[in-house]
mmCIF file of C-alpha atoms in Angstrom:
data_model
loop_
_atom_site.group_PDB
_atom_site.id
_atom_site.type_symbol
_atom_site.label_atom_id
_atom_site.label_comp_id
_atom_site.label_asym_id
_atom_site.label_seq_id
_atom_site.Cartn_x
_atom_site.Cartn_y
_atom_site.Cartn_z
ATOM 1 C CA LYS A 1 118.582 124.054 196.743
ATOM 2 C CA VAL A 2 121.942 122.873 198.029
ATOM 3 C CA PHE A 3 122.367 119.131 197.624
ATOM 4 C CA GLY A 4 123.712 117.124 200.522
ATOM 5 C CA GLU A 5 126.768 114.908 200.562
ATOM 6 C CA ARG A 6 124.865 111.626 200.723
ATOM 7 C CA GLU A 7 123.428 109.702 197.847
ATOM 8 C CA THR A 8 120.448 107.407 197.653
ATOM 9 C CA ASP A 9 120.886 103.838 196.453
ATOM 10 C CA GLY A 10 118.067 101.805 195.054
ATOM 11 C CA VAL A 11 115.170 102.477 192.796
ATOM 12 C CA ASP A 12 115.431 106.162 192.280
ATOM 13 C CA VAL A 13 113.987 107.224 188.937
ATOM 14 C CA LEU A 14 110.321 107.329 188.123
ATOM 15 C CA ILE A 15 108.739 108.089 184.769
ATOM 16 C CA THR A 16 105.181 109.284 184.896
ATOM 17 C CA VAL A 17 102.553 109.776 182.262
ATOM 18 C CA PRO A 18 99.668 112.197 182.829
ATOM 19 C CA HIS A 19 96.131 110.794 182.746
ATOM 20 C CA ASP A 20 94.817 113.683 180.733
ATOM 21 C CA SER A 21 97.141 115.237 178.164
ATOM 22 C CA SER A 22 94.828 118.244 177.850
ATOM 23 C CA SER A 23 95.541 119.360 181.389
ATOM 24 C CA ARG A 24 99.264 120.003 181.770
ATOM 25 C CA ARG A 25 100.751 119.924 185.246
ATOM 26 C CA LYS A 26 101.903 123.195 186.694
ATOM 27 C CA PRO A 27 105.656 123.316 187.303
ATOM 28 C CA LEU A 28 106.867 123.849 190.843
ATOM 29 C CA GLN A 29 110.003 125.870 191.259
ATOM 30 C CA ALA A 30 111.291 124.200 194.429
ATOM 31 C CA HIS A 31 110.371 122.135 197.476
ATOM 32 C CA LYS A 32 108.750 124.426 200.004
ATOM 33 C CA SER A 33 107.952 122.056 202.858
ATOM 34 C CA SER A 34 111.260 122.556 204.642
ATOM 35 C CA GLU A 35 111.046 126.319 204.328
ATOM 36 C CA SER A 36 107.531 126.632 205.709
ATOM 37 C CA GLY A 37 107.973 124.480 208.768
ATOM 38 C CA GLY A 38 105.974 121.201 208.850
ATOM 39 C CA ASN A 39 106.892 117.853 210.308
ATOM 40 C CA SER A 40 108.707 114.953 208.734
ATOM 41 C CA ASP A 41 105.467 113.039 208.065
ATOM 42 C CA GLU A 42 104.474 115.731 205.581
ATOM 43 C CA HIS A 43 107.757 115.599 203.684
ATOM 44 C CA GLY A 44 107.528 113.421 200.594
ATOM 45 C CA ALA A 45 103.735 113.062 200.785
ATOM 46 C CA GLN A 46 103.449 114.726 197.378
ATOM 47 C CA MET A 47 105.258 113.043 194.495
ATOM 48 C CA PHE A 48 107.192 115.317 192.158
ATOM 49 C CA GLY A 49 108.392 114.584 188.653
ATOM 50 C CA LEU A 50 111.077 115.859 186.297
ATOM 51 C CA ARG A 51 110.143 116.083 182.626
ATOM 52 C CA VAL A 52 111.842 113.742 180.198
ATOM 53 C CA GLU A 53 113.171 116.721 178.230
ATOM 54 C CA HIS A 54 115.303 117.522 181.290
ATOM 55 C CA ALA A 55 116.083 113.928 182.319
ATOM 56 C CA ALA A 56 117.531 113.212 178.855
ATOM 57 C CA ASN A 57 120.387 115.670 179.442
ATOM 58 C CA GLU A 58 123.713 113.957 180.085
ATOM 59 C CA SER A 59 124.715 116.617 182.624
ATOM 60 C CA LEU A 60 122.007 115.370 184.977
ATOM 61 C CA TRP A 61 123.587 111.923 185.331
ATOM 62 C CA LYS A 62 127.277 112.684 185.767
ATOM 63 C CA ASP A 63 127.165 112.309 189.549
ATOM 64 C CA SER A 64 124.700 111.646 192.336
ATOM 65 C CA LYS A 65 125.221 114.979 194.101
ATOM 66 C CA GLY A 66 124.531 117.309 191.220
ATOM 67 C CA SER A 67 126.185 120.361 189.693
ATOM 68 C CA PRO A 68 125.036 123.935 188.935
ATOM 69 C CA ASP A 69 123.459 122.664 185.710
ATOM 70 C CA THR A 70 121.626 119.826 187.428
ATOM 71 C CA HIS A 71 120.438 122.125 190.227
ATOM 72 C CA LYS A 72 118.831 124.330 187.598
ATOM 73 C CA LEU A 73 117.125 121.335 185.961
ATOM 74 C CA CYS A 74 115.966 119.954 189.299
ATOM 75 C CA SER A 75 114.169 123.189 190.147
ATOM 76 C CA GLN A 76 111.727 122.587 187.285
ATOM 77 C CA LEU A 77 109.468 120.021 188.931
ATOM 78 C CA ASP A 78 105.919 118.916 188.183
ATOM 79 C CA GLN A 79 103.427 117.265 190.474
ATOM 80 C CA ALA A 80 103.000 113.640 189.459
ATOM 81 C CA ASP A 81 99.958 111.415 189.809
ATOM 82 C CA ARG A 82 100.003 107.979 188.160
ATOM 83 C CA CYS A 83 103.193 106.540 186.710
ATOM 84 C CA TRP A 84 104.259 104.652 183.613
ATOM 85 C CA THR A 85 107.586 103.154 184.742
ATOM 86 C CA PHE A 86 109.945 103.311 187.689
ATOM 87 C CA ILE A 87 113.574 103.210 186.563
ATOM 88 C CA SER A 88 115.854 101.421 189.000
ATOM 89 C CA HIS A 89 119.617 101.986 188.833
ATOM 90 C CA SER A 90 122.780 102.279 190.859
ATOM 91 C CA TRP A 91 124.676 105.556 191.023
ATOM 92 C CA HIS A 92 127.893 103.521 191.128
ATOM 93 C CA ASP A 93 127.493 102.292 187.545
ATOM 94 C CA ASP A 94 129.035 104.126 184.589
ATOM 95 C CA TRP A 95 126.888 107.213 183.979
ATOM 96 C CA ARG A 96 127.776 107.294 180.265
ATOM 97 C CA LYS A 97 126.471 103.782 179.675
ATOM 98 C CA LYS A 98 123.467 104.516 181.839
ATOM 99 C CA THR A 99 122.569 107.707 179.985
ATOM 100 C CA ARG A 100 123.046 106.100 176.575
ATOM 101 C CA ASN A 101 120.818 103.137 177.378
ATOM 102 C CA LEU A 102 118.189 105.236 179.132
ATOM 103 C CA ARG A 103 117.901 107.651 176.221
ATOM 104 C CA LEU A 104 117.695 104.721 173.822
ATOM 105 C CA HIS A 105 115.002 103.027 175.891
ATOM 106 C CA LEU A 106 112.861 106.131 176.390
ATOM 107 C CA LEU A 107 112.764 107.510 172.859
ATOM 108 C CA LEU A 108 115.769 107.151 170.558
ATOM 109 C CA GLN A 109 115.235 103.547 169.479
ATOM 110 C CA GLN A 110 111.695 104.205 168.335
ATOM 111 C CA PHE A 111 112.623 107.614 166.893
ATOM 112 C CA ARG A 112 115.397 106.070 164.775
ATOM 113 C CA THR A 113 113.054 103.382 163.447
ATOM 114 C CA ALA A 114 110.314 105.875 162.630
ATOM 115 C CA SER A 115 112.728 108.323 160.978
ATOM 116 C CA LEU A 116 114.271 105.649 158.752
ATOM 117 C CA ALA A 117 110.854 104.278 157.784
ATOM 118 C CA LEU A 118 109.547 107.736 156.912
ATOM 119 C CA GLY A 119 112.773 108.558 155.058
ATOM 120 C CA LEU A 120 112.456 105.457 152.887
ATOM 121 C CA LEU A 121 108.808 106.226 152.154
ATOM 122 C CA LEU A 122 109.717 109.796 151.206
ATOM 123 C CA ALA A 123 112.523 108.504 148.972
ATOM 124 C CA LEU A 124 110.059 106.243 147.151
ATOM 125 C CA GLU A 125 107.592 109.103 146.766
ATOM 126 C CA LEU A 126 110.298 111.338 145.248
ATOM 127 C CA LEU A 127 111.670 108.689 142.905
ATOM 128 C CA PRO A 128 109.255 109.546 140.014
ATOM 129 C CA MET A 129 110.297 113.197 140.356
ATOM 130 C CA GLY A 130 113.905 112.149 139.786
ATOM 131 C CA PHE A 131 113.014 110.334 136.567
ATOM 132 C CA LEU A 132 110.987 113.357 135.444
ATOM 133 C CA ILE A 133 113.907 115.727 136.041
ATOM 134 C CA GLN A 134 116.234 113.415 134.119
ATOM 135 C CA ALA A 135 113.799 113.225 131.183
ATOM 136 C CA LEU A 136 113.306 117.003 131.023
ATOM 137 C CA THR A 137 116.954 117.963 131.387
ATOM 138 C CA GLY A 138 118.545 115.083 129.510
ATOM 139 C CA MET A 139 121.074 114.763 132.310
ATOM 140 C CA HIS A 140 122.120 111.263 133.253
ATOM 141 C CA SER A 141 122.419 109.857 136.771
ATOM 142 C CA VAL A 142 120.164 112.471 138.404
ATOM 143 C CA TRP A 143 117.125 110.242 138.885
ATOM 144 C CA PHE A 144 118.182 109.310 142.409
ATOM 145 C CA GLY A 145 118.788 112.906 143.569
ATOM 146 C CA PRO A 146 115.343 113.605 145.105
ATOM 147 C CA SER A 147 115.364 110.186 146.806
ATOM 148 C CA VAL A 148 118.742 110.943 148.376
ATOM 149 C CA PHE A 149 117.205 114.149 149.713
ATOM 150 C CA GLY A 150 114.434 112.145 151.420
ATOM 151 C CA ILE A 151 116.885 109.742 153.034
ATOM 152 C CA GLY A 152 119.066 112.705 154.046
ATOM 153 C CA ILE A 153 116.159 114.214 155.964
ATOM 154 C CA ALA A 154 115.819 110.954 157.900
ATOM 155 C CA PHE A 155 119.494 110.880 158.897
ATOM 156 C CA ALA A 156 119.418 114.593 159.764
ATOM 157 C CA SER A 157 116.457 113.943 162.078
ATOM 158 C CA ILE A 158 118.296 111.107 163.788
ATOM 159 C CA LEU A 159 121.407 113.258 164.223
ATOM 160 C CA TRP A 160 119.268 116.046 165.705
ATOM 161 C CA ALA A 161 117.789 113.626 168.246
ATOM 162 C CA GLU A 162 121.192 112.141 169.132
ATOM 163 C CA LEU A 163 122.834 115.529 169.725
ATOM 164 C CA SER A 164 119.976 116.885 171.826
ATOM 165 C CA GLY A 165 120.847 116.428 175.474
ATOM 166 C CA LYS A 166 124.556 116.148 174.629
ATOM 167 C CA VAL A 167 125.655 119.125 172.543
ATOM 168 C CA PHE A 168 122.609 121.258 173.273
ATOM 169 C CA PRO A 169 119.708 120.942 175.779
ATOM 170 C CA ALA A 170 117.303 118.072 175.139
ATOM 171 C CA LYS A 171 114.326 120.453 175.214
ATOM 172 C CA TYR A 172 115.430 121.659 171.758
ATOM 173 C CA GLY A 173 115.148 118.109 170.410
ATOM 174 C CA PRO A 174 112.232 115.679 169.994
ATOM 175 C CA TRP A 175 112.158 115.151 173.771
ATOM 176 C CA ARG A 176 110.133 118.333 174.212
ATOM 177 C CA TRP A 177 107.056 116.575 172.804
ATOM 178 C CA VAL A 178 107.236 113.730 175.328
ATOM 179 C CA GLU A 179 104.648 114.406 178.018
ATOM 180 C CA SER A 180 106.178 111.971 180.535
ATOM 181 C CA THR A 181 107.991 113.090 183.656
ATOM 182 C CA VAL A 182 110.818 111.405 185.574
ATOM 183 C CA TRP A 183 111.106 110.868 189.305
ATOM 184 C CA LEU A 184 114.753 111.237 190.277
ATOM 185 C CA ASP A 185 115.959 111.094 193.875
ATOM 186 C CA LYS A 186 118.389 114.006 193.791
ATOM 187 C CA CYS A 187 115.711 116.223 192.249
ATOM 188 C CA CYS A 188 112.429 114.989 193.670
ATOM 189 C CA ILE A 189 113.473 114.322 197.267
ATOM 190 C CA ASP A 190 113.826 117.506 199.289
ATOM 191 C CA GLN A 191 117.571 117.831 199.943
ATOM 192 C CA ALA A 192 117.256 120.670 202.463
ATOM 193 C CA SER A 193 118.092 118.498 205.474
ATOM 194 C CA ASP A 194 118.746 114.913 206.494
ATOM 195 C CA GLU A 195 115.218 114.785 207.940
ATOM 196 C CA THR A 196 113.546 115.674 204.640
ATOM 197 C CA LYS A 197 115.817 113.294 202.731
ATOM 198 C CA GLN A 198 115.004 110.387 205.032
ATOM 199 C CA ALA A 199 111.288 111.169 204.813
ATOM 200 C CA GLY A 200 111.448 111.026 201.030
ATOM 201 C CA ILE A 201 113.429 107.781 201.041
ATOM 202 C CA ALA A 202 110.895 106.213 203.408
ATOM 203 C CA ARG A 203 108.171 106.804 200.798
ATOM 204 C CA LEU A 204 109.974 105.097 197.906
ATOM 205 C CA GLU A 205 107.751 102.031 198.253
ATOM 206 C CA GLN A 206 104.659 104.218 197.937
ATOM 207 C CA TYR A 207 106.038 105.767 194.763
ATOM 208 C CA LEU A 208 106.756 102.262 193.464
ATOM 209 C CA GLU A 209 103.158 101.165 194.068
ATOM 210 C CA ARG A 210 101.924 104.043 191.907
ATOM 211 C CA CYS A 211 103.857 102.755 188.901
ATOM 212 C CA ASP A 212 102.600 100.558 186.103
ATOM 213 C CA SER A 213 106.054 99.094 185.468
ATOM 214 C CA VAL A 214 109.705 99.049 186.503
ATOM 215 C CA THR A 215 112.698 99.461 184.197
ATOM 216 C CA VAL A 216 115.950 98.079 185.604
ATOM 217 C CA MET A 217 119.177 99.686 184.391
ATOM 218 C CA LEU A 218 121.283 96.639 185.158
ATOM 219 C CA GLY A 219 124.967 97.364 185.687
ATOM 220 C CA LYS A 220 127.714 95.355 187.351
ATOM 221 C CA THR A 221 127.206 97.121 190.708
ATOM 222 C CA TYR A 222 123.406 96.923 190.675
ATOM 223 C CA PHE A 223 123.000 93.841 192.893
ATOM 224 C CA GLU A 224 125.782 95.084 195.160
ATOM 225 C CA ARG A 225 123.476 97.884 196.323
ATOM 226 C CA LEU A 226 120.964 96.824 198.960
ATOM 227 C CA TRP A 227 118.322 99.421 198.087
ATOM 228 C CA CYS A 228 118.340 98.367 194.442
ATOM 229 C CA THR A 229 117.803 94.687 195.179
ATOM 230 C CA TYR A 230 115.195 95.307 197.858
ATOM 231 C CA GLU A 231 112.996 97.580 195.762
ATOM 232 C CA LEU A 232 113.182 95.288 192.743
ATOM 233 C CA ALA A 233 112.367 92.217 194.855
ATOM 234 C CA CYS A 234 109.381 93.994 196.436
ATOM 235 C CA PHE A 235 107.976 94.874 193.039
ATOM 236 C CA CYS A 236 108.471 91.343 191.694
ATOM 237 C CA LYS A 237 106.870 89.773 194.748
ATOM 238 C CA LYS A 238 103.746 91.936 194.672
ATOM 239 C CA ARG A 239 103.090 92.142 190.931
ATOM 240 C CA LYS A 240 101.632 89.314 188.847
ATOM 241 C CA ASP A 241 101.927 90.887 185.379
ATOM 242 C CA LEU A 242 105.727 90.875 185.240
ATOM 243 C CA ASN A 243 105.825 89.903 181.561
ATOM 244 C CA THR A 244 104.598 93.400 180.712
ATOM 245 C CA SER A 245 105.473 95.441 183.805
ATOM 246 C CA LEU A 246 109.171 94.555 184.263
ATOM 247 C CA ARG A 247 111.871 95.615 181.777
ATOM 248 C CA PHE A 248 115.581 94.877 182.061
ATOM 249 C CA VAL A 249 117.974 97.176 180.208
ATOM 250 C CA SER A 250 121.514 96.020 180.913
ATOM 251 C CA LEU A 251 124.366 98.491 180.572
ATOM 252 C CA GLU A 252 126.449 95.650 179.130
ATOM 253 C CA TRP A 253 123.978 94.598 176.412
ATOM 254 C CA GLY A 254 124.108 95.984 172.881
ATOM 255 C CA TRP A 255 123.826 95.044 169.214
ATOM 256 C CA TRP A 256 126.253 92.163 169.795
ATOM 257 C CA THR A 257 123.700 90.686 172.218
ATOM 258 C CA ASN A 258 121.178 90.504 169.394
ATOM 259 C CA ILE A 259 123.736 88.764 167.156
ATOM 260 C CA GLN A 260 124.584 86.274 169.904
ATOM 261 C CA TYR A 261 120.881 85.571 170.395
ATOM 262 C CA ALA A 262 120.421 84.954 166.665
ATOM 263 C CA MET A 263 123.436 82.590 166.603
ATOM 264 C CA GLN A 264 121.796 80.561 169.359
ATOM 265 C CA GLY A 265 118.751 80.060 167.150
ATOM 266 C CA PHE A 266 116.705 82.650 169.069
ATOM 267 C CA ASP A 267 116.731 80.294 172.045
ATOM 268 C CA MET A 268 118.736 81.801 174.892
ATOM 269 C CA LYS A 269 119.177 79.118 177.545
ATOM 270 C CA GLN A 270 121.630 80.683 179.979
ATOM 271 C CA LEU A 271 122.977 83.998 181.166
ATOM 272 C CA GLU A 272 126.536 85.183 180.681
ATOM 273 C CA GLU A 273 129.093 84.359 183.345
ATOM 274 C CA TRP A 274 129.113 87.810 184.943
ATOM 275 C CA GLU A 275 125.306 87.821 185.092
ATOM 276 C CA GLU A 276 125.295 84.410 186.772
ATOM 277 C CA GLU A 277 127.793 85.618 189.358
ATOM 278 C CA LEU A 278 125.665 88.644 190.215
ATOM 279 C CA LEU A 279 122.826 86.461 191.427
ATOM 280 C CA SER A 280 124.110 82.959 192.230
ATOM 281 C CA ASN A 281 126.136 84.074 195.252
ATOM 282 C CA TYR A 282 123.909 86.956 196.325
ATOM 283 C CA SER A 283 123.707 87.776 200.035
ATOM 284 C CA CYS A 284 121.903 90.798 201.424
ATOM 285 C CA ARG A 285 124.418 90.780 204.278
ATOM 286 C CA ASN A 286 127.181 91.543 201.779
ATOM 287 C CA ALA A 287 125.199 94.200 199.869
ATOM 288 C CA LYS A 288 126.123 97.818 200.493
ATOM 289 C CA CYS A 289 124.399 101.054 201.425
ATOM 290 C CA PHE A 290 125.915 104.502 201.392
ATOM 291 C CA MET A 291 124.960 105.105 205.024
ATOM 292 C CA PRO A 292 125.013 102.467 207.811
ATOM 293 C CA LYS A 293 121.587 103.502 209.136
ATOM 294 C CA ASP A 294 120.076 102.910 205.689
ATOM 295 C CA ARG A 295 121.500 99.407 205.721
ATOM 296 C CA ALA A 296 119.908 98.660 209.079
ATOM 297 C CA THR A 297 116.592 100.051 207.841
ATOM 298 C CA VAL A 298 116.539 97.905 204.698
ATOM 299 C CA LEU A 299 117.565 94.710 206.515
ATOM 300 C CA GLY A 300 114.744 95.339 208.956
ATOM 301 C CA LYS A 301 112.284 95.714 206.082
ATOM 302 C CA ILE A 302 113.563 92.454 204.571
ATOM 303 C CA ARG A 303 112.968 90.555 207.812
ATOM 304 C CA ASP A 304 109.473 92.046 208.106
ATOM 305 C CA GLU A 305 108.535 91.215 204.510
ATOM 306 C CA TRP A 306 110.282 87.853 203.949
ATOM 307 C CA GLY A 307 110.650 86.530 207.507
ATOM 308 C CA THR A 308 114.385 85.862 207.287
ATOM 309 C CA GLU A 309 117.312 87.184 205.313
ATOM 310 C CA GLU A 310 117.973 83.693 203.934
ATOM 311 C CA LYS A 311 114.516 83.572 202.325
ATOM 312 C CA PHE A 312 115.147 86.938 200.714
ATOM 313 C CA ASP A 313 118.513 85.732 199.369
ATOM 314 C CA LYS A 314 116.841 82.625 197.949
ATOM 315 C CA PHE A 315 114.203 84.777 196.216
ATOM 316 C CA VAL A 316 116.928 86.881 194.593
ATOM 317 C CA GLN A 317 119.015 83.861 193.558
ATOM 318 C CA THR A 318 116.095 81.986 191.970
ATOM 319 C CA ARG A 319 113.132 84.192 191.069
ATOM 320 C CA LEU A 320 115.087 87.276 190.011
ATOM 321 C CA LYS A 321 117.450 85.076 188.015
ATOM 322 C CA GLU A 322 114.483 83.645 186.071
ATOM 323 C CA LEU A 323 113.078 87.123 185.473
ATOM 324 C CA LEU A 324 116.461 88.382 184.262
ATOM 325 C CA MET A 325 116.598 85.600 181.669
ATOM 326 C CA GLN A 326 113.082 86.446 180.486
ATOM 327 C CA GLY A 327 113.941 90.142 180.425
ATOM 328 C CA LYS A 328 117.034 89.513 178.313
ATOM 329 C CA ARG A 329 114.986 87.623 175.751
ATOM 330 C CA ARG A 330 112.517 90.513 175.528
ATOM 331 C CA PHE A 331 115.392 93.006 175.260
ATOM 332 C CA VAL A 332 116.945 91.378 172.207
ATOM 333 C CA MET A 333 113.535 91.194 170.521
ATOM 334 C CA ARG A 334 112.731 94.836 171.247
ATOM 335 C CA PRO A 335 114.199 96.290 167.997
ATOM 336 C CA PHE A 336 111.992 93.950 165.970
ATOM 337 C CA SER A 337 108.932 94.876 168.006
ATOM 338 C CA LYS A 338 109.660 98.591 167.481
ATOM 339 C CA ILE A 339 109.895 98.047 163.726
ATOM 340 C CA SER A 340 106.576 96.197 163.828
ATOM 341 C CA GLU A 341 104.941 98.983 165.860
ATOM 342 C CA THR A 342 106.247 101.659 163.495
ATOM 343 C CA LEU A 343 105.034 99.855 160.355
ATOM 344 C CA THR A 344 101.655 99.303 162.015
ATOM 345 C CA LEU A 345 101.320 103.019 162.745
ATOM 346 C CA LEU A 346 102.305 103.938 159.192
ATOM 347 C CA PHE A 347 100.165 101.498 157.232
ATOM 348 C CA TYR A 348 97.155 100.716 159.407
#
């Protein structure tokens, strides 16, 4: 398929998990609705997904229009049913930061923890062998050799996971065993014509309703995009279980965020200045869309759902600000929770 010149703002990535792992979905090679005729109401009725092993490739995220490599990946679609998480992001944010944080959130953080834990266990198991070799050979300082081998396997596994999707395709890394699929606008919306694209965009709210959670890739342009804010606000307004169904992954957060949180006594009371500015002065009238007609469509939806644009702005400035604070606290605690989950799996 040839990708059009427009891009879609807003919530545009969807990760799905199959109900029954024993019945794998059959891959679809391309959208066929536009080729076989059919009206616009039929376009987008079926949700398609892109497997995580393809979504983890950096080449897929370099731009919103795609490249020969991304076109090849986007032709390998699966039909999706129920969804695990809907990833919301802006195409105007740095794709490198976005890819790094997405890969970390989906698999790498847990894979690193599990690899290090297993490596340490293997090192402990091999430690008696090292003492035995030293006793039999009479050589000194060789008792730690087998243990070093165990730890080396752990670091080699981590390196293999990190390079997959960057140096070589992610399907040759641990991603290939992840059954989830990703809904991505430039792949899963039929790009054959403006009609099919608009039909797919119109169904974004339906895709959102079929998700168990939303993951927000928060960058500095996120709340500047009208689609992003609208879809996130809709999800937060309709869902009651936001403590478990909403995840914020900021492109500006990292290990230093965890240190800052610890220095505050694990009691984060306020957001950083740039985060405050994103929300305190928010106005949907000042938010942007790639196409003017999309802007008019979203503002109309806001008036239908909230009554007035001012009420929507107030919801973003207050409720979303509270949720961002809660999400940041959960983010900095996530490494500790992953360690706890890994140790639970290993010892219980």
